[in-house]
């Protein structure tokens, strides 16, 4: 019977270890972050995971995404466009900005109908020259499986329909999803400014917010983004920004992963 006792000890230790990890990640015992501070959520794709793929964290299942939006809707969260953060004092308590990066086709086929159903809004950080590109290798050369390149991207017509519905706003994400740290000042300007002008002309809209590709940027990039006329910019740093006007060009986001269940989502909305 000793082995049974040992098994119980092992299982209990595993449970404690799991609880400790969970607690470290979600800090469920702490007070929620002040609900006057807007939450900015970061998404990429809403689609079924691909078996054995590297980037499944970027793929949130459609049924899960719908539950998340339904929960926000039912709990009185206000869905704001990123441009509304320009005047944060006018925003209600419990404001959430949904953001999508890159421009995957499922944003039209899966996300758009859900936004319509719950009268939600989202900001799309669109890569201007996105078709047939494999940007994952610009961060790490060994990410050369072509996984994100094969992922279908939004067409201009789909984007027009999305913008026409009033549920979407466009943001900048450079021409080619550039790794800004590898470019000289002239190239950076071209990537950031040219994409802004091109998208504004093509979709007859104005781009007021920017997302740094891969979340990689330096002080000079912040300067170029400001000079380009963007009012806000988002990073991939996790969390909830404390002071929007001061941090407006380096805002934090809450990463929503394909692995998050509903409890994880709710805890993230609470504490970042
Ligand atoms: Zn991106």
PDB file of N, CA, C and O in Angstrom, residues 95-162:
ATOM      1  N   UNK A  95     -14.118  49.634 -21.142  1.00  0.00           N
ATOM      2  CA  UNK A  95     -13.943  49.799 -22.585  1.00  0.00           C
ATOM      3  C   UNK A  95     -12.953  48.741 -23.063  1.00  0.00           C
ATOM      4  O   UNK A  95     -11.935  48.496 -22.421  1.00  0.00           O
ATOM      5  N   UNK A  96     -13.283  48.132 -24.200  1.00  0.00           N
ATOM      6  CA  UNK A  96     -12.368  47.152 -24.782  1.00  0.00           C
ATOM      7  C   UNK A  96     -12.130  47.489 -26.254  1.00  0.00           C
ATOM      8  O   UNK A  96     -13.061  47.843 -26.977  1.00  0.00           O
ATOM      9  N   UNK A  97     -10.859  47.453 -26.669  1.00  0.00           N
ATOM     10  CA  UNK A  97     -10.515  47.611 -28.087  1.00  0.00           C
ATOM     11  C   UNK A  97     -10.079  46.241 -28.592  1.00  0.00           C
ATOM     12  O   UNK A  97      -9.081  45.688 -28.113  1.00  0.00           O
ATOM     13  N   UNK A  98     -10.834  45.714 -29.550  1.00  0.00           N
ATOM     14  CA  UNK A  98     -10.447  44.449 -30.168  1.00  0.00           C
ATOM     15  C   UNK A  98      -9.505  44.797 -31.310  1.00  0.00           C
ATOM     16  O   UNK A  98      -9.839  45.649 -32.138  1.00  0.00           O
ATOM     17  N   UNK A  99      -8.330  44.170 -31.370  1.00  0.00           N
ATOM     18  CA  UNK A  99      -7.440  44.429 -32.512  1.00  0.00           C
ATOM     19  C   UNK A  99      -7.050  43.124 -33.190  1.00  0.00           C
ATOM     20  O   UNK A  99      -6.886  42.090 -32.531  1.00  0.00           O
ATOM     21  N   UNK A 100      -6.948  43.194 -34.505  1.00  0.00           N
ATOM     22  CA  UNK A 100      -6.477  42.063 -35.312  1.00  0.00           C
ATOM     23  C   UNK A 100      -5.249  42.502 -36.085  1.00  0.00           C
ATOM     24  O   UNK A 100      -5.240  43.584 -36.665  1.00  0.00           O
ATOM     25  N   UNK A 101      -4.231  41.673 -36.101  1.00  0.00           N
ATOM     26  CA  UNK A 101      -2.999  42.006 -36.818  1.00  0.00           C
ATOM     27  C   UNK A 101      -2.907  41.252 -38.150  1.00  0.00           C
ATOM     28  O   UNK A 101      -3.417  40.124 -38.255  1.00  0.00           O
ATOM     29  N   UNK A 102      -2.262  41.870 -39.111  1.00  0.00           N
ATOM     30  CA  UNK A 102      -1.808  41.270 -40.373  1.00  0.00           C
ATOM     31  C   UNK A 102      -2.832  41.298 -41.511  1.00  0.00           C
ATOM     32  O   UNK A 102      -2.513  41.705 -42.609  1.00  0.00           O
ATOM     33  N   UNK A 103      -4.045  40.771 -41.289  1.00  0.00           N
ATOM     34  CA  UNK A 103      -5.041  40.741 -42.378  1.00  0.00           C
ATOM     35  C   UNK A 103      -5.301  39.353 -42.933  1.00  0.00           C
ATOM     36  O   UNK A 103      -5.208  39.128 -44.137  1.00  0.00           O
ATOM     37  N   UNK A 104      -5.647  38.409 -42.062  1.00  0.00           N
ATOM     38  CA  UNK A 104      -5.985  37.048 -42.506  1.00  0.00           C
ATOM     39  C   UNK A 104      -7.433  37.002 -42.976  1.00  0.00           C
ATOM     40  O   UNK A 104      -8.292  37.732 -42.469  1.00  0.00           O
ATOM     41  N   UNK A 105      -7.702  36.114 -43.942  1.00  0.00           N
ATOM     42  CA  UNK A 105      -9.013  36.086 -44.578  1.00  0.00           C
ATOM     43  C   UNK A 105     -10.131  35.729 -43.599  1.00  0.00           C
ATOM     44  O   UNK A 105     -11.268  36.154 -43.756  1.00  0.00           O
ATOM     45  N   UNK A 106      -9.802  34.935 -42.575  1.00  0.00           N
ATOM     46  CA  UNK A 106     -10.861  34.546 -41.634  1.00  0.00           C
ATOM     47  C   UNK A 106     -11.412  35.752 -40.866  1.00  0.00           C
ATOM     48  O   UNK A 106     -12.479  35.679 -40.285  1.00  0.00           O
ATOM     49  N   UNK A 107     -10.680  36.868 -40.891  1.00  0.00           N
ATOM     50  CA  UNK A 107     -11.214  38.065 -40.248  1.00  0.00           C
ATOM     51  C   UNK A 107     -12.516  38.499 -40.938  1.00  0.00           C
ATOM     52  O   UNK A 107     -13.402  39.070 -40.312  1.00  0.00           O
ATOM     53  N   UNK A 108     -12.601  38.200 -42.236  1.00  0.00           N
ATOM     54  CA  UNK A 108     -13.840  38.480 -42.973  1.00  0.00           C
ATOM     55  C   UNK A 108     -14.839  37.332 -42.830  1.00  0.00           C
ATOM     56  O   UNK A 108     -16.000  37.550 -42.506  1.00  0.00           O
ATOM     57  N   UNK A 109     -14.388  36.100 -43.048  1.00  0.00           N
ATOM     58  CA  UNK A 109     -15.330  34.969 -43.069  1.00  0.00           C
ATOM     59  C   UNK A 109     -15.821  34.599 -41.668  1.00  0.00           C
ATOM     60  O   UNK A 109     -16.986  34.253 -41.511  1.00  0.00           O
ATOM     61  N   UNK A 110     -14.971  34.671 -40.656  1.00  0.00           N
ATOM     62  CA  UNK A 110     -15.378  34.246 -39.320  1.00  0.00           C
ATOM     63  C   UNK A 110     -15.608  35.379 -38.321  1.00  0.00           C
ATOM     64  O   UNK A 110     -16.534  35.315 -37.527  1.00  0.00           O
ATOM     65  N   UNK A 111     -14.752  36.383 -38.352  1.00  0.00           N
ATOM     66  CA  UNK A 111     -14.851  37.436 -37.326  1.00  0.00           C
ATOM     67  C   UNK A 111     -15.969  38.426 -37.651  1.00  0.00           C
ATOM     68  O   UNK A 111     -16.776  38.776 -36.782  1.00  0.00           O
ATOM     69  N   UNK A 112     -16.006  38.859 -38.891  1.00  0.00           N
ATOM     70  CA  UNK A 112     -16.948  39.906 -39.289  1.00  0.00           C
ATOM     71  C   UNK A 112     -18.404  39.581 -38.911  1.00  0.00           C
ATOM     72  O   UNK A 112     -19.088  40.424 -38.303  1.00  0.00           O
ATOM     73  N   UNK A 113     -18.919  38.358 -39.231  1.00  0.00           N
ATOM     74  CA  UNK A 113     -20.314  38.060 -38.850  1.00  0.00           C
ATOM     75  C   UNK A 113     -20.539  38.109 -37.340  1.00  0.00           C
ATOM     76  O   UNK A 113     -21.611  38.531 -36.889  1.00  0.00           O
ATOM     77  N   UNK A 114     -19.528  37.731 -36.575  1.00  0.00           N
ATOM     78  CA  UNK A 114     -19.674  37.749 -35.108  1.00  0.00           C
ATOM     79  C   UNK A 114     -19.709  39.192 -34.598  1.00  0.00           C
ATOM     80  O   UNK A 114     -20.513  39.539 -33.738  1.00  0.00           O
ATOM     81  N   UNK A 115     -18.869  40.043 -35.174  1.00  0.00           N
ATOM     82  CA  UNK A 115     -18.900  41.463 -34.775  1.00  0.00           C
ATOM     83  C   UNK A 115     -20.275  42.055 -35.078  1.00  0.00           C
ATOM     84  O   UNK A 115     -20.842  42.810 -34.287  1.00  0.00           O
ATOM     85  N   UNK A 116     -20.834  41.698 -36.239  1.00  0.00           N
ATOM     86  CA  UNK A 116     -22.155  42.223 -36.604  1.00  0.00           C
ATOM     87  C   UNK A 116     -23.210  41.748 -35.615  1.00  0.00           C
ATOM     88  O   UNK A 116     -24.058  42.518 -35.172  1.00  0.00           O
ATOM     89  N   UNK A 117     -23.144  40.460 -35.263  1.00  0.00           N
ATOM     90  CA  UNK A 117     -24.140  39.877 -34.368  1.00  0.00           C
ATOM     91  C   UNK A 117     -24.170  40.579 -33.013  1.00  0.00           C
ATOM     92  O   UNK A 117     -25.217  40.744 -32.419  1.00  0.00           O
ATOM     93  N   UNK A 118     -23.026  40.982 -32.512  1.00  0.00           N
ATOM     94  CA  UNK A 118     -22.963  41.582 -31.167  1.00  0.00           C
ATOM     95  C   UNK A 118     -22.677  43.079 -31.214  1.00  0.00           C
ATOM     96  O   UNK A 118     -22.288  43.665 -30.202  1.00  0.00           O
ATOM     97  N   UNK A 119     -22.873  43.676 -32.399  1.00  0.00           N
ATOM     98  CA  UNK A 119     -22.627  45.109 -32.590  1.00  0.00           C
ATOM     99  C   UNK A 119     -21.272  45.518 -31.994  1.00  0.00           C
ATOM    100  O   UNK A 119     -21.157  46.518 -31.269  1.00  0.00           O
ATOM    101  N   UNK A 120     -20.259  44.712 -32.279  1.00  0.00           N
ATOM    102  CA  UNK A 120     -18.912  44.984 -31.750  1.00  0.00           C
ATOM    103  C   UNK A 120     -18.060  45.663 -32.823  1.00  0.00           C
ATOM    104  O   UNK A 120     -18.408  45.639 -34.002  1.00  0.00           O
ATOM    105  N   UNK A 121     -16.965  46.277 -32.391  1.00  0.00           N
ATOM    106  CA  UNK A 121     -16.058  46.949 -33.322  1.00  0.00           C
ATOM    107  C   UNK A 121     -14.650  46.407 -33.134  1.00  0.00           C
ATOM    108  O   UNK A 121     -14.292  45.993 -32.036  1.00  0.00           O
ATOM    109  N   UNK A 122     -13.892  46.450 -34.231  1.00  0.00           N
ATOM    110  CA  UNK A 122     -12.499  46.000 -34.139  1.00  0.00           C
ATOM    111  C   UNK A 122     -11.618  46.859 -35.031  1.00  0.00           C
ATOM    112  O   UNK A 122     -12.083  47.430 -36.024  1.00  0.00           O
ATOM    113  N   UNK A 123     -10.354  46.942 -34.665  1.00  0.00           N
ATOM    114  CA  UNK A 123      -9.362  47.671 -35.463  1.00  0.00           C
ATOM    115  C   UNK A 123      -8.446  46.646 -36.118  1.00  0.00           C
ATOM    116  O   UNK A 123      -7.955  45.737 -35.444  1.00  0.00           O
ATOM    117  N   UNK A 124      -8.258  46.802 -37.415  1.00  0.00           N
ATOM    118  CA  UNK A 124      -7.465  45.833 -38.188  1.00  0.00           C
ATOM    119  C   UNK A 124      -6.140  46.460 -38.604  1.00  0.00           C
ATOM    120  O   UNK A 124      -6.111  47.414 -39.384  1.00  0.00           O
ATOM    121  N   UNK A 125      -5.040  45.950 -38.061  1.00  0.00           N
ATOM    122  CA  UNK A 125      -3.693  46.416 -38.434  1.00  0.00           C
ATOM    123  C   UNK A 125      -3.249  45.624 -39.654  1.00  0.00           C
ATOM    124  O   UNK A 125      -2.799  44.482 -39.541  1.00  0.00           O
ATOM    125  N   UNK A 126      -3.422  46.257 -40.800  1.00  0.00           N
ATOM    126  CA  UNK A 126      -3.300  45.543 -42.072  1.00  0.00           C
ATOM    127  C   UNK A 126      -1.921  45.735 -42.707  1.00  0.00           C
ATOM    128  O   UNK A 126      -1.441  46.867 -42.833  1.00  0.00           O
ATOM    129  N   UNK A 127      -1.312  44.628 -43.127  1.00  0.00           N
ATOM    130  CA  UNK A 127      -0.075  44.705 -43.918  1.00  0.00           C
ATOM    131  C   UNK A 127      -0.493  45.098 -45.333  1.00  0.00           C
ATOM    132  O   UNK A 127      -1.351  44.438 -45.935  1.00  0.00           O
ATOM    133  N   UNK A 128       0.081  46.201 -45.847  1.00  0.00           N
ATOM    134  CA  UNK A 128      -0.373  46.716 -47.143  1.00  0.00           C
ATOM    135  C   UNK A 128      -0.089  45.709 -48.257  1.00  0.00           C
ATOM    136  O   UNK A 128      -0.966  45.363 -49.044  1.00  0.00           O
ATOM    137  N   UNK A 129       1.125  45.207 -48.318  1.00  0.00           N
ATOM    138  CA  UNK A 129       1.545  44.300 -49.389  1.00  0.00           C
ATOM    139  C   UNK A 129       1.606  42.888 -48.797  1.00  0.00           C
ATOM    140  O   UNK A 129       2.665  42.359 -48.513  1.00  0.00           O
ATOM    141  N   UNK A 130       0.421  42.302 -48.576  1.00  0.00           N
ATOM    142  CA  UNK A 130       0.378  41.093 -47.733  1.00  0.00           C
ATOM    143  C   UNK A 130       0.303  39.782 -48.499  1.00  0.00           C
ATOM    144  O   UNK A 130       0.565  38.724 -47.935  1.00  0.00           O
ATOM    145  N   UNK A 131      -0.061  39.819 -49.795  1.00  0.00           N
ATOM    146  CA  UNK A 131      -0.314  38.563 -50.490  1.00  0.00           C
ATOM    147  C   UNK A 131       0.984  37.801 -50.775  1.00  0.00           C
ATOM    148  O   UNK A 131       1.963  38.373 -51.253  1.00  0.00           O
ATOM    149  N   UNK A 132       0.994  36.523 -50.437  1.00  0.00           N
ATOM    150  CA  UNK A 132       2.144  35.671 -50.755  1.00  0.00           C
ATOM    151  C   UNK A 132       3.407  35.971 -49.970  1.00  0.00           C
ATOM    152  O   UNK A 132       4.498  35.596 -50.394  1.00  0.00           O
ATOM    153  N   UNK A 133       3.277  36.648 -48.851  1.00  0.00           N
ATOM    154  CA  UNK A 133       4.475  36.964 -48.062  1.00  0.00           C
ATOM    155  C   UNK A 133       4.663  35.991 -46.909  1.00  0.00           C
ATOM    156  O   UNK A 133       3.705  35.511 -46.336  1.00  0.00           O
ATOM    157  N   UNK A 134       5.915  35.761 -46.565  1.00  0.00           N
ATOM    158  CA  UNK A 134       6.215  34.887 -45.433  1.00  0.00           C
ATOM    159  C   UNK A 134       6.991  35.688 -44.405  1.00  0.00           C
ATOM    160  O   UNK A 134       8.210  35.606 -44.325  1.00  0.00           O
ATOM    161  N   UNK A 135       6.254  36.498 -43.629  1.00  0.00           N
ATOM    162  CA  UNK A 135       6.966  37.416 -42.732  1.00  0.00           C
ATOM    163  C   UNK A 135       7.552  36.733 -41.501  1.00  0.00           C
ATOM    164  O   UNK A 135       8.381  37.303 -40.844  1.00  0.00           O
ATOM    165  N   UNK A 136       7.082  35.497 -41.211  1.00  0.00           N
ATOM    166  CA  UNK A 136       7.617  34.884 -39.988  1.00  0.00           C
ATOM    167  C   UNK A 136       9.138  34.707 -40.056  1.00  0.00           C
ATOM    168  O   UNK A 136       9.807  34.722 -39.032  1.00  0.00           O
ATOM    169  N   UNK A 137       9.696  34.577 -41.259  1.00  0.00           N
ATOM    170  CA  UNK A 137      11.151  34.402 -41.383  1.00  0.00           C
ATOM    171  C   UNK A 137      11.902  35.713 -41.111  1.00  0.00           C
ATOM    172  O   UNK A 137      13.111  35.683 -40.892  1.00  0.00           O
ATOM    173  N   UNK A 138      11.206  36.848 -41.136  1.00  0.00           N
ATOM    174  CA  UNK A 138      11.885  38.116 -40.873  1.00  0.00           C
ATOM    175  C   UNK A 138      12.212  38.283 -39.397  1.00  0.00           C
ATOM    176  O   UNK A 138      12.970  39.157 -39.014  1.00  0.00           O
ATOM    177  N   UNK A 139      11.598  37.439 -38.577  1.00  0.00           N
ATOM    178  CA  UNK A 139      11.938  37.478 -37.163  1.00  0.00           C
ATOM    179  C   UNK A 139      12.962  36.391 -36.862  1.00  0.00           C
ATOM    180  O   UNK A 139      13.992  36.638 -36.273  1.00  0.00           O
ATOM    181  N   UNK A 140      12.646  35.189 -37.296  1.00  0.00           N
ATOM    182  CA  UNK A 140      13.560  34.072 -37.071  1.00  0.00           C
ATOM    183  C   UNK A 140      13.687  33.296 -38.382  1.00  0.00           C
ATOM    184  O   UNK A 140      12.694  32.781 -38.908  1.00  0.00           O
ATOM    185  N   UNK A 141      14.916  33.198 -38.868  1.00  0.00           N
ATOM    186  CA  UNK A 141      15.136  32.591 -40.192  1.00  0.00           C
ATOM    187  C   UNK A 141      14.655  31.139 -40.245  1.00  0.00           C
ATOM    188  O   UNK A 141      14.224  30.666 -41.299  1.00  0.00           O
ATOM    189  N   UNK A 142      14.692  30.448 -39.111  1.00  0.00           N
ATOM    190  CA  UNK A 142      14.302  29.041 -39.154  1.00  0.00           C
ATOM    191  C   UNK A 142      12.787  28.847 -39.222  1.00  0.00           C
ATOM    192  O   UNK A 142      12.307  27.729 -39.347  1.00  0.00           O
ATOM    193  N   UNK A 143      12.017  29.934 -39.134  1.00  0.00           N
ATOM    194  CA  UNK A 143      10.559  29.828 -39.297  1.00  0.00           C
ATOM    195  C   UNK A 143      10.211  29.821 -40.785  1.00  0.00           C
ATOM    196  O   UNK A 143       9.435  30.635 -41.257  1.00  0.00           O
ATOM    197  N   UNK A 144      10.816  28.894 -41.494  1.00  0.00           N
ATOM    198  CA  UNK A 144      10.688  28.956 -42.952  1.00  0.00           C
ATOM    199  C   UNK A 144       9.788  27.857 -43.509  1.00  0.00           C
ATOM    200  O   UNK A 144       9.982  27.380 -44.618  1.00  0.00           O
ATOM    201  N   UNK A 145       8.802  27.447 -42.714  1.00  0.00           N
ATOM    202  CA  UNK A 145       7.910  26.394 -43.189  1.00  0.00           C
ATOM    203  C   UNK A 145       6.817  26.946 -44.104  1.00  0.00           C
ATOM    204  O   UNK A 145       6.069  26.189 -44.698  1.00  0.00           O
ATOM    205  N   UNK A 146       6.702  28.261 -44.184  1.00  0.00           N
ATOM    206  CA  UNK A 146       5.684  28.868 -45.043  1.00  0.00           C
ATOM    207  C   UNK A 146       4.287  28.808 -44.455  1.00  0.00           C
ATOM    208  O   UNK A 146       3.312  29.041 -45.158  1.00  0.00           O
ATOM    209  N   UNK A 147       4.203  28.513 -43.165  1.00  0.00           N
ATOM    210  CA  UNK A 147       2.890  28.347 -42.535  1.00  0.00           C
ATOM    211  C   UNK A 147       2.009  29.605 -42.663  1.00  0.00           C
ATOM    212  O   UNK A 147       0.845  29.509 -43.046  1.00  0.00           O
ATOM    213  N   UNK A 148       2.565  30.752 -42.350  1.00  0.00           N
ATOM    214  CA  UNK A 148       1.754  31.974 -42.401  1.00  0.00           C
ATOM    215  C   UNK A 148       1.580  32.478 -43.833  1.00  0.00           C
ATOM    216  O   UNK A 148       0.605  33.151 -44.153  1.00  0.00           O
ATOM    217  N   UNK A 149       2.519  32.089 -44.688  1.00  0.00           N
ATOM    218  CA  UNK A 149       2.400  32.461 -46.097  1.00  0.00           C
ATOM    219  C   UNK A 149       1.210  31.743 -46.742  1.00  0.00           C
ATOM    220  O   UNK A 149       0.479  32.309 -47.553  1.00  0.00           O
ATOM    221  N   UNK A 150       1.025  30.479 -46.354  1.00  0.00           N
ATOM    222  CA  UNK A 150      -0.088  29.688 -46.910  1.00  0.00           C
ATOM    223  C   UNK A 150      -1.441  30.134 -46.382  1.00  0.00           C
ATOM    224  O   UNK A 150      -2.469  29.851 -46.963  1.00  0.00           O
ATOM    225  N   UNK A 151      -1.433  30.813 -45.260  1.00  0.00           N
ATOM    226  CA  UNK A 151      -2.701  31.252 -44.653  1.00  0.00           C
ATOM    227  C   UNK A 151      -3.337  32.300 -45.576  1.00  0.00           C
ATOM    228  O   UNK A 151      -2.699  33.294 -45.903  1.00  0.00           O
ATOM    229  N   UNK A 152      -4.597  32.085 -46.020  1.00  0.00           N
ATOM    230  CA  UNK A 152      -5.183  33.060 -46.952  1.00  0.00           C
ATOM    231  C   UNK A 152      -5.326  34.448 -46.323  1.00  0.00           C
ATOM    232  O   UNK A 152      -5.585  34.553 -45.118  1.00  0.00           O
ATOM    233  N   UNK A 153      -5.115  35.469 -47.145  1.00  0.00           N
ATOM    234  CA  UNK A 153      -5.191  36.849 -46.653  1.00  0.00           C
ATOM    235  C   UNK A 153      -6.448  37.532 -47.194  1.00  0.00           C
ATOM    236  O   UNK A 153      -7.056  37.073 -48.149  1.00  0.00           O
ATOM    237  N   UNK A 154      -6.802  38.644 -46.580  1.00  0.00           N
ATOM    238  CA  UNK A 154      -7.964  39.419 -47.003  1.00  0.00           C
ATOM    239  C   UNK A 154      -7.734  40.030 -48.386  1.00  0.00           C
ATOM    240  O   UNK A 154      -6.635  40.497 -48.678  1.00  0.00           O
ATOM    241  N   UNK A 155      -8.798  40.046 -49.185  1.00  0.00           N
ATOM    242  CA  UNK A 155      -8.718  40.765 -50.450  1.00  0.00           C
ATOM    243  C   UNK A 155      -9.202  42.196 -50.217  1.00  0.00           C
ATOM    244  O   UNK A 155      -9.882  42.481 -49.224  1.00  0.00           O
ATOM    245  N   UNK A 156      -8.879  43.079 -51.162  1.00  0.00           N
ATOM    246  CA  UNK A 156      -9.299  44.478 -51.027  1.00  0.00           C
ATOM    247  C   UNK A 156     -10.823  44.587 -50.973  1.00  0.00           C
ATOM    248  O   UNK A 156     -11.368  45.411 -50.239  1.00  0.00           O
ATOM    249  N   UNK A 157     -11.511  43.753 -51.752  1.00  0.00           N
ATOM    250  CA  UNK A 157     -12.979  43.805 -51.758  1.00  0.00           C
ATOM    251  C   UNK A 157     -13.560  43.437 -50.404  1.00  0.00           C
ATOM    252  O   UNK A 157     -14.526  44.057 -49.944  1.00  0.00           O
ATOM    253  N   UNK A 158     -12.987  42.426 -49.793  1.00  0.00           N
ATOM    254  CA  UNK A 158     -13.463  42.030 -48.461  1.00  0.00           C
ATOM    255  C   UNK A 158     -13.248  43.165 -47.462  1.00  0.00           C
ATOM    256  O   UNK A 158     -14.122  43.460 -46.645  1.00  0.00           O
ATOM    257  N   UNK A 159     -12.089  43.794 -47.553  1.00  0.00           N
ATOM    258  CA  UNK A 159     -11.794  44.902 -46.637  1.00  0.00           C
ATOM    259  C   UNK A 159     -12.786  46.046 -46.848  1.00  0.00           C
ATOM    260  O   UNK A 159     -13.265  46.648 -45.881  1.00  0.00           O
ATOM    261  N   UNK A 160     -13.132  46.310 -48.105  1.00  0.00           N
ATOM    262  CA  UNK A 160     -14.121  47.378 -48.369  1.00  0.00           C
ATOM    263  C   UNK A 160     -15.452  47.061 -47.730  1.00  0.00           C
ATOM    264  O   UNK A 160     -16.107  47.931 -47.154  1.00  0.00           O
ATOM    265  N   UNK A 161     -15.878  45.805 -47.843  1.00  0.00           N
ATOM    266  CA  UNK A 161     -17.155  45.411 -47.210  1.00  0.00           C
ATOM    267  C   UNK A 161     -17.090  45.570 -45.697  1.00  0.00           C
ATOM    268  O   UNK A 161     -18.040  46.023 -45.064  1.00  0.00           O
ATOM    269  N   UNK A 162     -15.957  45.157 -45.129  1.00  0.00           N
ATOM    270  CA  UNK A 162     -15.801  45.260 -43.676  1.00  0.00           C
ATOM    271  C   UNK A 162     -15.875  46.712 -43.233  1.00  0.00           C
ATOM    272  O   UNK A 162     -16.600  47.060 -42.297  1.00  0.00           O
TER     273      UNK A 162
END
